[in-house]
mmCIF file of C-alpha atoms and ligand atoms in Angstrom:
data_model
loop_
_atom_site.group_PDB
_atom_site.id
_atom_site.type_symbol
_atom_site.label_atom_id
_atom_site.label_comp_id
_atom_site.label_asym_id
_atom_site.label_seq_id
_atom_site.Cartn_x
_atom_site.Cartn_y
_atom_site.Cartn_z
ATOM 1 C CA UNK A 1 -28.443 3.282 56.539
ATOM 2 C CA UNK A 2 -26.756 0.126 54.853
ATOM 3 C CA UNK A 3 -29.602 0.251 51.874
ATOM 4 C CA UNK A 4 -28.769 4.406 51.710
ATOM 5 C CA UNK A 5 -25.208 3.467 50.992
ATOM 6 C CA UNK A 6 -26.267 0.926 48.811
ATOM 7 C CA UNK A 7 -28.435 3.151 47.020
ATOM 8 C CA UNK A 8 -25.395 6.097 46.888
ATOM 9 C CA UNK A 9 -22.943 3.365 45.446
ATOM 10 C CA UNK A 10 -25.460 2.107 42.537
ATOM 11 C CA UNK A 11 -25.793 5.453 41.411
ATOM 12 C CA UNK A 12 -22.033 6.899 41.819
ATOM 13 C CA UNK A 13 -21.684 3.142 40.036
ATOM 14 C CA UNK A 14 -24.015 3.480 36.993
ATOM 15 C CA UNK A 15 -22.205 7.714 36.748
ATOM 16 C CA UNK A 16 -18.930 6.617 36.851
ATOM 17 C CA UNK A 17 -19.632 3.613 34.052
ATOM 18 C CA UNK A 18 -21.622 5.939 32.062
ATOM 19 C CA UNK A 19 -18.518 8.640 32.585
ATOM 20 C CA UNK A 20 -15.910 5.537 31.369
ATOM 21 C CA UNK A 21 -17.951 4.656 28.578
ATOM 22 C CA UNK A 22 -17.633 7.994 27.613
ATOM 23 C CA UNK A 23 -14.591 8.877 28.137
ATOM 24 C CA UNK A 24 -13.739 5.552 26.210
ATOM 25 C CA UNK A 25 -15.743 6.070 23.383
ATOM 26 C CA UNK A 26 -14.231 8.965 23.140
ATOM 27 C CA UNK A 27 -11.197 8.362 23.002
ATOM 28 C CA UNK A 28 -11.510 5.349 21.272
ATOM 29 C CA UNK A 29 -13.446 7.102 18.270
ATOM 30 C CA UNK A 30 -11.869 6.916 15.103
ATOM 31 C CA UNK A 31 -10.942 10.929 14.256
ATOM 32 C CA UNK A 32 -9.713 9.607 10.631
ATOM 33 C CA UNK A 33 -12.302 7.141 9.439
ATOM 34 C CA UNK A 34 -11.214 5.546 6.059
ATOM 35 C CA UNK A 35 -13.248 3.122 4.047
ATOM 36 C CA UNK A 36 -9.981 2.344 1.848
ATOM 37 C CA UNK A 37 -7.356 3.129 -0.571
ATOM 38 C CA UNK A 38 -9.597 5.360 -2.996
ATOM 39 C CA UNK A 39 -6.805 5.202 -6.273
ATOM 40 C CA UNK A 40 -2.863 4.549 -6.455
ATOM 41 C CA UNK A 41 -1.409 7.780 -8.560
ATOM 42 C CA UNK A 42 2.114 6.871 -10.261
ATOM 43 C CA UNK A 43 4.101 9.809 -12.225
ATOM 44 C CA UNK A 44 5.464 8.391 -14.732
ATOM 45 C CA UNK A 45 7.785 9.096 -18.307
ATOM 46 C CA UNK A 46 4.662 8.227 -20.816
ATOM 47 C CA UNK A 47 1.226 7.203 -19.336
ATOM 48 C CA UNK A 48 0.018 5.915 -22.932
ATOM 49 C CA UNK A 49 2.851 3.130 -22.590
ATOM 50 C CA UNK A 50 2.287 2.435 -18.724
ATOM 51 C CA UNK A 51 -1.628 2.107 -19.277
ATOM 52 C CA UNK A 52 -0.901 -0.418 -22.199
ATOM 53 C CA UNK A 53 1.614 -2.438 -19.771
ATOM 54 C CA UNK A 54 -1.239 -2.336 -17.124
ATOM 55 C CA UNK A 55 -3.640 -3.358 -19.438
ATOM 56 C CA UNK A 56 -2.318 -6.186 -21.090
ATOM 57 C CA UNK A 57 0.081 -7.483 -18.692
ATOM 58 C CA UNK A 58 -1.979 -7.117 -15.131
ATOM 59 C CA UNK A 59 -5.705 -6.943 -16.794
ATOM 60 C CA UNK A 60 -7.192 -3.606 -15.722
ATOM 61 C CA UNK A 61 -9.365 -1.889 -17.883
ATOM 62 C CA UNK A 62 -9.429 1.469 -18.464
ATOM 63 C CA UNK A 63 -12.080 3.221 -16.977
ATOM 64 C CA UNK A 64 -11.104 7.425 -17.444
ATOM 65 C CA UNK A 65 -8.723 9.478 -19.189
ATOM 66 C CA UNK A 66 -7.693 13.243 -19.038
ATOM 67 C CA UNK A 67 -5.889 14.896 -21.153
ATOM 68 C CA UNK A 68 -4.984 17.565 -24.053
ATOM 69 C CA UNK A 69 -8.683 16.283 -25.650
ATOM 70 C CA UNK A 70 -10.184 16.864 -22.162
ATOM 71 C CA UNK A 71 -9.115 20.360 -21.808
ATOM 72 C CA UNK A 72 -5.982 18.960 -19.580
ATOM 73 C CA UNK A 73 -2.861 21.106 -21.464
ATOM 74 C CA UNK A 74 -0.544 20.363 -18.397
ATOM 75 C CA UNK A 75 -0.328 16.067 -17.813
ATOM 76 C CA UNK A 76 -2.691 13.068 -19.476
ATOM 77 C CA UNK A 77 -3.516 11.024 -16.491
ATOM 78 C CA UNK A 78 -5.444 7.042 -17.466
ATOM 79 C CA UNK A 79 -7.535 5.769 -14.611
ATOM 80 C CA UNK A 80 -7.368 1.833 -14.675
ATOM 81 C CA UNK A 81 -9.260 -0.930 -12.580
ATOM 82 C CA UNK A 82 -9.475 -4.370 -11.573
ATOM 83 C CA UNK A 83 -12.084 -5.160 -8.937
ATOM 84 C CA UNK A 84 -11.230 -2.607 -5.914
ATOM 85 C CA UNK A 85 -8.137 -1.425 -7.243
ATOM 86 C CA UNK A 86 -7.850 1.714 -9.219
ATOM 87 C CA UNK A 87 -4.602 3.146 -10.485
ATOM 88 C CA UNK A 88 -4.006 6.296 -12.152
ATOM 89 C CA UNK A 89 -0.586 6.727 -14.307
ATOM 90 C CA UNK A 90 0.027 10.030 -14.884
ATOM 91 C CA UNK A 91 2.900 11.803 -17.154
ATOM 92 C CA UNK A 92 3.986 15.289 -17.785
ATOM 93 C CA UNK A 93 2.924 17.336 -21.184
ATOM 94 C CA UNK A 94 5.017 19.983 -20.380
ATOM 95 C CA UNK A 95 9.139 20.358 -19.208
ATOM 96 C CA UNK A 96 8.790 23.179 -16.414
ATOM 97 C CA UNK A 97 5.259 21.201 -14.365
ATOM 98 C CA UNK A 98 5.405 19.215 -10.943
ATOM 99 C CA UNK A 99 4.763 15.813 -12.864
ATOM 100 C CA UNK A 100 8.055 16.502 -15.328
ATOM 101 C CA UNK A 101 10.051 17.390 -12.048
ATOM 102 C CA UNK A 102 8.894 14.304 -10.179
ATOM 103 C CA UNK A 103 10.201 11.519 -12.979
ATOM 104 C CA UNK A 104 13.057 13.477 -13.854
ATOM 105 C CA UNK A 105 14.242 13.310 -9.938
ATOM 106 C CA UNK A 106 12.400 9.959 -9.250
ATOM 107 C CA UNK A 107 11.934 8.226 -12.436
ATOM 108 C CA UNK A 108 8.599 6.150 -12.572
ATOM 109 C CA UNK A 109 6.739 5.858 -9.272
ATOM 110 C CA UNK A 110 4.151 6.646 -6.859
ATOM 111 C CA UNK A 111 2.880 9.964 -5.920
ATOM 112 C CA UNK A 112 -0.469 9.659 -4.468
ATOM 113 C CA UNK A 113 -1.464 6.877 -1.933
ATOM 114 C CA UNK A 114 -5.340 7.901 -1.876
ATOM 115 C CA UNK A 115 -7.646 7.505 1.146
ATOM 116 C CA UNK A 116 -11.500 6.765 0.524
ATOM 117 C CA UNK A 117 -13.466 8.552 3.209
ATOM 118 C CA UNK A 118 -16.997 10.182 3.656
ATOM 119 C CA UNK A 119 -15.649 13.733 5.245
ATOM 120 C CA UNK A 120 -12.498 15.149 2.683
ATOM 121 C CA UNK A 121 -12.876 18.324 5.122
ATOM 122 C CA UNK A 122 -12.727 16.807 8.535
ATOM 123 C CA UNK A 123 -9.547 14.242 7.464
ATOM 124 C CA UNK A 124 -7.701 17.522 6.179
ATOM 125 C CA UNK A 125 -8.991 19.256 9.625
ATOM 126 C CA UNK A 126 -7.875 16.087 11.731
ATOM 127 C CA UNK A 127 -4.809 15.751 10.331
ATOM 128 C CA UNK A 128 -3.621 19.362 9.988
ATOM 129 C CA UNK A 129 -4.474 20.317 13.458
ATOM 130 C CA UNK A 130 -2.091 17.358 14.851
ATOM 131 C CA UNK A 131 0.605 18.686 13.050
ATOM 132 C CA UNK A 132 0.379 17.065 8.579
ATOM 133 C CA UNK A 133 1.853 18.922 6.659
ATOM 134 C CA UNK A 134 -0.625 20.407 4.091
ATOM 135 C CA UNK A 135 -0.848 19.355 -0.174
ATOM 136 C CA UNK A 136 -3.796 20.639 -1.116
ATOM 137 C CA UNK A 137 -6.450 22.278 0.972
ATOM 138 C CA UNK A 138 -9.884 20.969 0.603
ATOM 139 C CA UNK A 139 -11.445 21.716 -2.721
ATOM 140 C CA UNK A 140 -14.739 20.791 -4.538
ATOM 141 C CA UNK A 141 -14.953 19.421 -7.863
ATOM 142 C CA UNK A 142 -17.681 19.272 -9.702
ATOM 143 C CA UNK A 143 -18.723 18.076 -13.244
ATOM 144 C CA UNK A 144 -22.182 17.386 -14.138
ATOM 145 C CA UNK A 145 -21.798 14.045 -12.662
ATOM 146 C CA UNK A 146 -21.785 15.673 -9.306
ATOM 147 C CA UNK A 147 -19.648 16.678 -6.524
ATOM 148 C CA UNK A 148 -16.483 15.395 -5.339
ATOM 149 C CA UNK A 149 -14.185 16.827 -2.346
ATOM 150 C CA UNK A 150 -10.583 15.983 -2.378
ATOM 151 C CA UNK A 151 -7.853 17.335 0.426
ATOM 152 C CA UNK A 152 -4.572 16.078 0.816
ATOM 153 C CA UNK A 153 -0.936 15.755 3.113
ATOM 154 C CA UNK A 154 2.596 14.687 2.557
ATOM 155 C CA UNK A 155 4.087 11.627 3.687
ATOM 156 C CA UNK A 156 7.394 10.315 3.634
ATOM 157 C CA UNK A 157 9.520 11.747 0.583
ATOM 158 C CA UNK A 158 7.219 13.389 -2.169
ATOM 159 C CA UNK A 159 4.420 11.309 -1.648
ATOM 160 C CA UNK A 160 0.714 12.405 -0.571
ATOM 161 C CA UNK A 161 -2.202 11.123 0.872
ATOM 162 C CA UNK A 162 -5.163 12.333 -0.555
ATOM 163 C CA UNK A 163 -8.243 12.187 0.872
ATOM 164 C CA UNK A 164 -10.949 11.644 -1.368
ATOM 165 C CA UNK A 165 -14.310 12.503 -0.880
ATOM 166 C CA UNK A 166 -16.936 10.748 -3.564
ATOM 167 C CA UNK A 167 -20.466 10.298 -2.158
ATOM 168 C CA UNK A 168 -21.760 12.846 -4.116
ATOM 169 C CA UNK A 169 -20.137 12.056 -6.972
ATOM 170 C CA UNK A 170 -21.304 9.270 -9.859
ATOM 171 C CA UNK A 171 -19.180 10.237 -12.773
ATOM 172 C CA UNK A 172 -16.188 7.701 -14.054
ATOM 173 C CA UNK A 173 -13.171 8.950 -11.676
ATOM 174 C CA UNK A 174 -13.541 12.244 -10.740
ATOM 175 C CA UNK A 175 -14.301 15.404 -12.074
ATOM 176 C CA UNK A 176 -11.943 16.965 -15.136
ATOM 177 C CA UNK A 177 -11.753 12.797 -16.364
ATOM 178 C CA UNK A 178 -13.983 11.421 -19.020
ATOM 179 C CA UNK A 179 -14.958 7.819 -18.987
ATOM 180 C CA UNK A 180 -12.998 5.973 -21.072
ATOM 181 C CA UNK A 181 -12.597 2.324 -22.264
ATOM 182 C CA UNK A 182 -10.284 0.706 -24.418
ATOM 183 C CA UNK A 183 -10.434 -1.090 -27.576
ATOM 184 C CA UNK A 184 -8.904 -4.204 -26.819
ATOM 185 C CA UNK A 185 -9.649 -7.079 -25.142
ATOM 186 C CA UNK A 186 -8.744 -7.149 -21.684
ATOM 187 C CA UNK A 187 -8.808 -10.077 -19.242
ATOM 188 C CA UNK A 188 -8.624 -9.837 -15.537
ATOM 189 C CA UNK A 189 -6.253 -11.814 -13.878
ATOM 190 C CA UNK A 190 -8.160 -11.732 -9.952
ATOM 191 C CA UNK A 191 -6.204 -9.168 -8.742
ATOM 192 C CA UNK A 192 -8.781 -7.588 -5.742
ATOM 193 C CA UNK A 193 -7.619 -5.281 -3.944
ATOM 194 C CA UNK A 194 -4.655 -3.552 -1.909
ATOM 195 C CA UNK A 195 -3.561 -5.588 0.839
ATOM 196 C CA UNK A 196 -0.763 -3.091 1.795
ATOM 197 C CA UNK A 197 1.730 -0.385 1.086
ATOM 198 C CA UNK A 198 5.285 -0.415 1.899
ATOM 199 C CA UNK A 199 7.255 2.619 2.023
ATOM 200 C CA UNK A 200 10.773 3.307 2.119
ATOM 201 C CA UNK A 201 12.415 5.708 4.108
ATOM 202 C CA UNK A 202 16.000 6.888 5.190
ATOM 203 C CA UNK A 203 18.615 5.494 7.994
ATOM 204 C CA UNK A 204 16.754 6.820 11.575
ATOM 205 C CA UNK A 205 13.386 7.743 9.838
ATOM 206 C CA UNK A 206 11.448 4.789 10.371
ATOM 207 C CA UNK A 207 10.555 5.827 13.804
ATOM 208 C CA UNK A 208 9.835 9.391 12.912
ATOM 209 C CA UNK A 209 7.483 8.237 10.228
ATOM 210 C CA UNK A 210 5.725 5.542 12.609
ATOM 211 C CA UNK A 211 5.199 8.555 14.834
ATOM 212 C CA UNK A 212 3.616 10.733 12.220
ATOM 213 C CA UNK A 213 1.091 7.503 11.708
ATOM 214 C CA UNK A 214 0.096 7.280 15.002
ATOM 215 C CA UNK A 215 0.028 10.948 16.131
ATOM 216 C CA UNK A 216 -1.072 12.390 13.231
ATOM 217 C CA UNK A 217 -3.552 10.045 11.188
ATOM 218 C CA UNK A 218 -4.145 7.873 14.234
ATOM 219 C CA UNK A 219 -2.895 4.601 13.096
ATOM 220 C CA UNK A 220 -1.895 1.836 15.445
ATOM 221 C CA UNK A 221 1.304 0.106 15.698
ATOM 222 C CA UNK A 222 1.198 -3.480 14.305
ATOM 223 C CA UNK A 223 4.107 -5.287 14.119
ATOM 224 C CA UNK A 224 7.623 -4.395 14.749
ATOM 225 C CA UNK A 225 10.644 -6.354 13.087
ATOM 226 C CA UNK A 226 14.185 -5.648 13.477
ATOM 227 C CA UNK A 227 17.814 -6.324 11.947
ATOM 228 C CA UNK A 228 17.593 -10.196 13.646
ATOM 229 C CA UNK A 229 14.044 -10.690 11.833
ATOM 230 C CA UNK A 230 15.125 -9.388 8.754
ATOM 231 C CA UNK A 231 18.274 -10.030 7.951
ATOM 232 C CA UNK A 232 21.018 -12.087 5.590
ATOM 233 C CA UNK A 233 24.457 -12.788 5.615
ATOM 234 C CA UNK A 234 25.052 -9.380 4.123
ATOM 235 C CA UNK A 235 22.167 -7.105 4.197
ATOM 236 C CA UNK A 236 19.563 -6.218 7.205
ATOM 237 C CA UNK A 237 16.744 -3.501 7.368
ATOM 238 C CA UNK A 238 13.963 -3.054 9.718
ATOM 239 C CA UNK A 239 10.309 -2.663 9.481
ATOM 240 C CA UNK A 240 7.389 -1.425 11.622
ATOM 241 C CA UNK A 241 3.782 -1.689 10.633
ATOM 242 C CA UNK A 242 1.110 0.822 11.247
ATOM 243 C CA UNK A 243 -2.671 0.184 10.421
ATOM 244 C CA UNK A 244 -5.701 2.358 10.697
ATOM 245 C CA UNK A 245 -8.741 2.118 13.185
ATOM 246 C CA UNK A 246 -11.088 -0.454 11.301
ATOM 247 C CA UNK A 247 -7.430 -2.702 9.621
ATOM 248 C CA UNK A 248 -8.717 -1.630 6.308
ATOM 249 C CA UNK A 249 -5.563 0.402 5.548
ATOM 250 C CA UNK A 250 -2.127 -0.988 6.264
ATOM 251 C CA UNK A 251 1.487 0.709 5.640
ATOM 252 C CA UNK A 252 4.784 -1.141 6.835
ATOM 253 C CA UNK A 253 7.763 1.159 6.954
ATOM 254 C CA UNK A 254 11.137 -0.097 6.293
ATOM 255 C CA UNK A 255 14.592 1.749 7.050
ATOM 256 C CA UNK A 256 18.120 0.360 6.090
ATOM 257 C CA UNK A 257 20.427 -1.407 9.224
ATOM 258 C CA UNK A 258 23.894 -1.600 9.456
ATOM 259 C CA UNK A 259 24.897 -4.665 6.846
ATOM 260 C CA UNK A 260 28.021 -5.791 5.189
ATOM 261 C CA UNK A 261 26.723 -4.736 2.005
ATOM 262 C CA UNK A 262 24.097 -2.661 0.537
ATOM 263 C CA UNK A 263 20.333 -3.032 1.349
ATOM 264 C CA UNK A 264 18.066 -3.054 -0.900
ATOM 265 C CA UNK A 265 16.181 -0.506 0.946
ATOM 266 C CA UNK A 266 19.641 1.637 0.527
ATOM 267 C CA UNK A 267 19.998 0.260 -3.267
ATOM 268 C CA UNK A 268 16.233 1.945 -3.209
ATOM 269 C CA UNK A 269 16.714 5.348 -1.722
ATOM 270 C CA UNK A 270 20.134 5.760 -4.552
ATOM 271 C CA UNK A 271 17.947 5.405 -7.064
ATOM 272 C CA UNK A 272 14.836 6.712 -6.028
ATOM 273 C CA UNK A 273 16.293 9.919 -4.223
ATOM 274 C CA UNK A 274 14.071 10.320 -1.279
ATOM 275 C CA UNK A 275 12.116 7.358 0.615
ATOM 276 C CA UNK A 276 9.268 6.198 -0.988
ATOM 277 C CA UNK A 277 6.307 3.482 -2.094
ATOM 278 C CA UNK A 278 8.397 0.491 -2.266
ATOM 279 C CA UNK A 279 5.520 -1.867 -3.006
ATOM 280 C CA UNK A 280 2.037 -2.485 -3.012
ATOM 281 C CA UNK A 281 0.551 -5.906 -1.928
ATOM 282 C CA UNK A 282 -2.468 -6.844 -4.050
ATOM 283 C CA UNK A 283 -4.751 -9.365 -2.725
ATOM 284 C CA UNK A 284 -5.889 -12.507 -4.830
ATOM 285 C CA UNK A 285 -8.585 -15.573 -4.461
ATOM 286 C CA UNK A 286 -6.681 -17.594 -6.475
ATOM 287 C CA UNK A 287 -3.122 -17.248 -6.194
ATOM 288 C CA UNK A 288 -1.614 -19.940 -8.871
ATOM 289 C CA UNK A 289 -3.929 -18.787 -11.112
ATOM 290 C CA UNK A 290 -3.142 -15.026 -10.799
ATOM 291 C CA UNK A 291 0.697 -15.441 -11.303
ATOM 292 C CA UNK A 292 0.805 -18.115 -13.672
ATOM 293 C CA UNK A 293 -1.459 -15.220 -15.762
ATOM 294 C CA UNK A 294 0.473 -13.307 -15.341
ATOM 295 C CA UNK A 295 3.692 -15.097 -16.037
ATOM 296 C CA UNK A 296 2.372 -16.162 -19.614
ATOM 297 C CA UNK A 297 1.920 -12.058 -20.023
ATOM 298 C CA UNK A 298 5.498 -11.381 -19.682
ATOM 299 C CA UNK A 299 5.234 -10.019 -16.013
ATOM 300 C CA UNK A 300 9.133 -11.060 -13.918
ATOM 301 C CA UNK A 301 8.852 -12.290 -10.688
ATOM 302 C CA UNK A 302 11.874 -12.984 -8.351
ATOM 303 C CA UNK A 303 13.747 -16.392 -7.976
ATOM 304 C CA UNK A 304 13.581 -18.373 -4.591
ATOM 305 C CA UNK A 305 15.910 -21.582 -5.012
ATOM 306 C CA UNK A 306 13.982 -25.023 -5.427
ATOM 307 C CA UNK A 307 15.514 -26.198 -1.894
ATOM 308 C CA UNK A 308 13.464 -23.623 -0.036
ATOM 309 C CA UNK A 309 10.472 -26.015 -0.873
ATOM 310 C CA UNK A 310 12.183 -29.282 0.467
ATOM 311 C CA UNK A 311 11.359 -28.767 3.858
ATOM 312 C CA UNK A 312 8.319 -26.190 3.375
ATOM 313 C CA UNK A 313 5.420 -28.504 5.093
ATOM 314 C CA UNK A 314 7.168 -29.159 8.202
ATOM 315 C CA UNK A 315 7.623 -25.213 8.528
ATOM 316 C CA UNK A 316 4.107 -24.153 7.409
ATOM 317 C CA UNK A 317 2.010 -27.410 8.291
ATOM 318 C CA UNK A 318 -0.912 -28.946 6.250
ATOM 319 C CA UNK A 319 -2.139 -26.152 2.820
ATOM 320 C CA UNK A 320 -4.750 -27.243 0.388
ATOM 321 C CA UNK A 321 -2.165 -26.448 -2.596
ATOM 322 C CA UNK A 322 0.196 -28.834 -4.301
ATOM 323 C CA UNK A 323 3.612 -28.181 -3.248
ATOM 324 C CA UNK A 324 4.794 -29.027 -6.403
ATOM 325 C CA UNK A 325 2.440 -26.344 -8.262
ATOM 326 C CA UNK A 326 3.987 -23.603 -6.089
ATOM 327 C CA UNK A 327 7.380 -24.539 -6.274
ATOM 328 C CA UNK A 328 6.671 -24.634 -10.206
ATOM 329 C CA UNK A 329 5.443 -20.853 -9.804
ATOM 330 C CA UNK A 330 7.826 -19.827 -6.972
ATOM 331 C CA UNK A 331 4.884 -19.169 -4.843
ATOM 332 C CA UNK A 332 6.482 -18.451 -1.174
ATOM 333 C CA UNK A 333 4.172 -20.059 2.163
ATOM 334 C CA UNK A 334 4.471 -18.621 5.861
ATOM 335 C CA UNK A 335 1.908 -19.408 8.718
ATOM 336 C CA UNK A 336 1.255 -17.919 11.847
ATOM 337 C CA UNK A 337 -1.563 -18.194 14.853
ATOM 338 C CA UNK A 338 -4.602 -17.518 12.705
ATOM 339 C CA UNK A 339 -3.606 -19.283 9.026
ATOM 340 C CA UNK A 340 -0.999 -18.969 6.232
ATOM 341 C CA UNK A 341 -0.644 -16.878 3.435
ATOM 342 C CA UNK A 342 0.800 -17.555 0.122
ATOM 343 C CA UNK A 343 3.338 -14.957 -1.643
ATOM 344 C CA UNK A 344 5.006 -14.117 -4.164
ATOM 345 C CA UNK A 345 7.057 -10.717 -5.243
ATOM 346 C CA UNK A 346 7.799 -8.865 -8.581
ATOM 347 C CA UNK A 347 10.763 -7.462 -9.871
ATOM 348 C CA UNK A 348 11.061 -3.550 -10.529
ATOM 349 C CA UNK A 349 8.427 -2.555 -12.688
ATOM 350 C CA UNK A 350 10.477 0.315 -14.092
ATOM 351 C CA UNK A 351 14.280 0.682 -15.440
ATOM 352 C CA UNK A 352 15.297 1.950 -11.706
ATOM 353 C CA UNK A 353 15.550 -0.296 -9.174
ATOM 354 C CA UNK A 354 12.562 0.888 -6.972
ATOM 355 C CA UNK A 355 8.570 0.042 -6.592
ATOM 356 C CA UNK A 356 7.452 -3.561 -7.208
ATOM 357 C CA UNK A 357 4.362 -5.533 -6.614
ATOM 358 C CA UNK A 358 3.743 -8.312 -4.039
ATOM 359 C CA UNK A 359 0.595 -10.672 -4.731
ATOM 360 C CA UNK A 360 -0.795 -12.142 -1.745
ATOM 361 C CA UNK A 361 -3.558 -14.454 -0.983
ATOM 362 C CA UNK A 362 -4.526 -15.213 2.515
ATOM 363 C CA UNK A 363 -5.848 -18.297 4.293
ATOM 364 C CA UNK A 364 -6.681 -16.753 7.963
ATOM 365 C CA UNK A 365 -3.076 -15.495 8.224
ATOM 366 C CA UNK A 366 -2.891 -11.825 8.904
ATOM 367 C CA UNK A 367 0.555 -11.081 9.115
ATOM 368 C CA UNK A 368 3.070 -10.067 5.849
ATOM 369 C CA UNK A 369 4.850 -13.309 5.297
ATOM 370 C CA UNK A 370 8.119 -13.144 7.793
ATOM 371 C CA UNK A 371 8.978 -16.488 7.485
ATOM 372 C CA UNK A 372 9.878 -16.127 4.002
ATOM 373 C CA UNK A 373 11.524 -13.004 4.471
ATOM 374 C CA UNK A 374 15.196 -14.524 4.211
ATOM 375 C CA UNK A 375 14.134 -16.113 0.974
ATOM 376 C CA UNK A 376 12.993 -12.962 -0.358
ATOM 377 C CA UNK A 377 16.077 -10.998 0.586
ATOM 378 C CA UNK A 378 18.471 -13.328 -0.760
ATOM 379 C CA UNK A 379 16.657 -13.247 -4.072
ATOM 380 C CA UNK A 380 16.417 -9.230 -4.367
ATOM 381 C CA UNK A 381 20.402 -9.754 -3.259
ATOM 382 C CA UNK A 382 21.116 -11.918 -6.593
ATOM 383 C CA UNK A 383 18.890 -9.331 -8.349
ATOM 384 C CA UNK A 384 21.506 -6.071 -6.960
ATOM 385 C CA UNK A 385 24.578 -8.705 -7.399
ATOM 386 C CA UNK A 386 23.367 -8.485 -11.453
ATOM 387 C CA UNK A 387 22.882 -5.233 -11.562
ATOM 388 C CA UNK A 388 25.671 -4.243 -9.682
ATOM 389 C CA UNK A 389 24.691 -2.443 -6.649
ATOM 390 C CA UNK A 390 24.948 -4.705 -3.565
HETATM 391 FE FE1 FE2 B 401 4.216 -6.493 1.528
#
């Protein structure tokens, strides 16, 4: 009898474990596997001049082009690349186009955060099934270099996520684009990959968008910052960071919080007119070199007062860099349980105070520089004061 019970309980245990494993695996299966950021597309007023700025100042190479010469009578696009980062700069050729309307309303800004997938049809179906709003049904694009499949869904404001499947495509970018290169001498500045892309949304909308990324795209909430973490004497904001299954794609989402003066998020919304991409963080392996080079080429960065550096080492512990070198470049440092990070923010890169860049070097740290929030927001407030928008 005893033997029998043991025997049955073993069978039960094995089946239960199998069942549990299967259920667990099914639950933990990523229904939207992402290989990373495919490209970021800006709609701009003048793509030719924007492309010159990104090539000369940021060291991107021109790799592809679409426009009148390639039979595109609606818009012109320049595709620029540096290491794993691909930017597309698109301008309208006609007044009555989607691109022209976007630029009229928002100024230059990010229209597309494109995600690289192995199956653009499945990505579309899985997200639509969970409540995403369609921006483009799966579309097969082909030319002599092969076939790519693209689909898209809406996210905050007028921003969209494109799913790009390019495993059967060998061309420079996507079908309808022609390979291109510039006559200019281009010197890269060490930009490696997109670390995270931050969105600003309206008051009270942050949690809805976090839920969208959780429910519709299968992302997980990584970190929450409330207005106690992110406030200065005058302004406040709240932020939550969502990340996809493998952690390659991270989207912090900000909303304004009650403060004595107008926060940078409200300023953004006033000028962008809807929610949209606030900043793109780009990783480098040598921030001192990268930022030094960007400064020499005329990229403007936020200024942080010298006293930030007075007790830096007491706050962040030992670091490999010389404090004086960091101070000379205005680079900020923060530490978490896993290591430290170095970061700096540009001023807005177009006339409206909307999109800007972060340059980040991670030395173990996986966080976002919480220890620097106050210094950064005070730096932004000084800029807002100059603009008369605080
Ligand atoms: Fe950031």
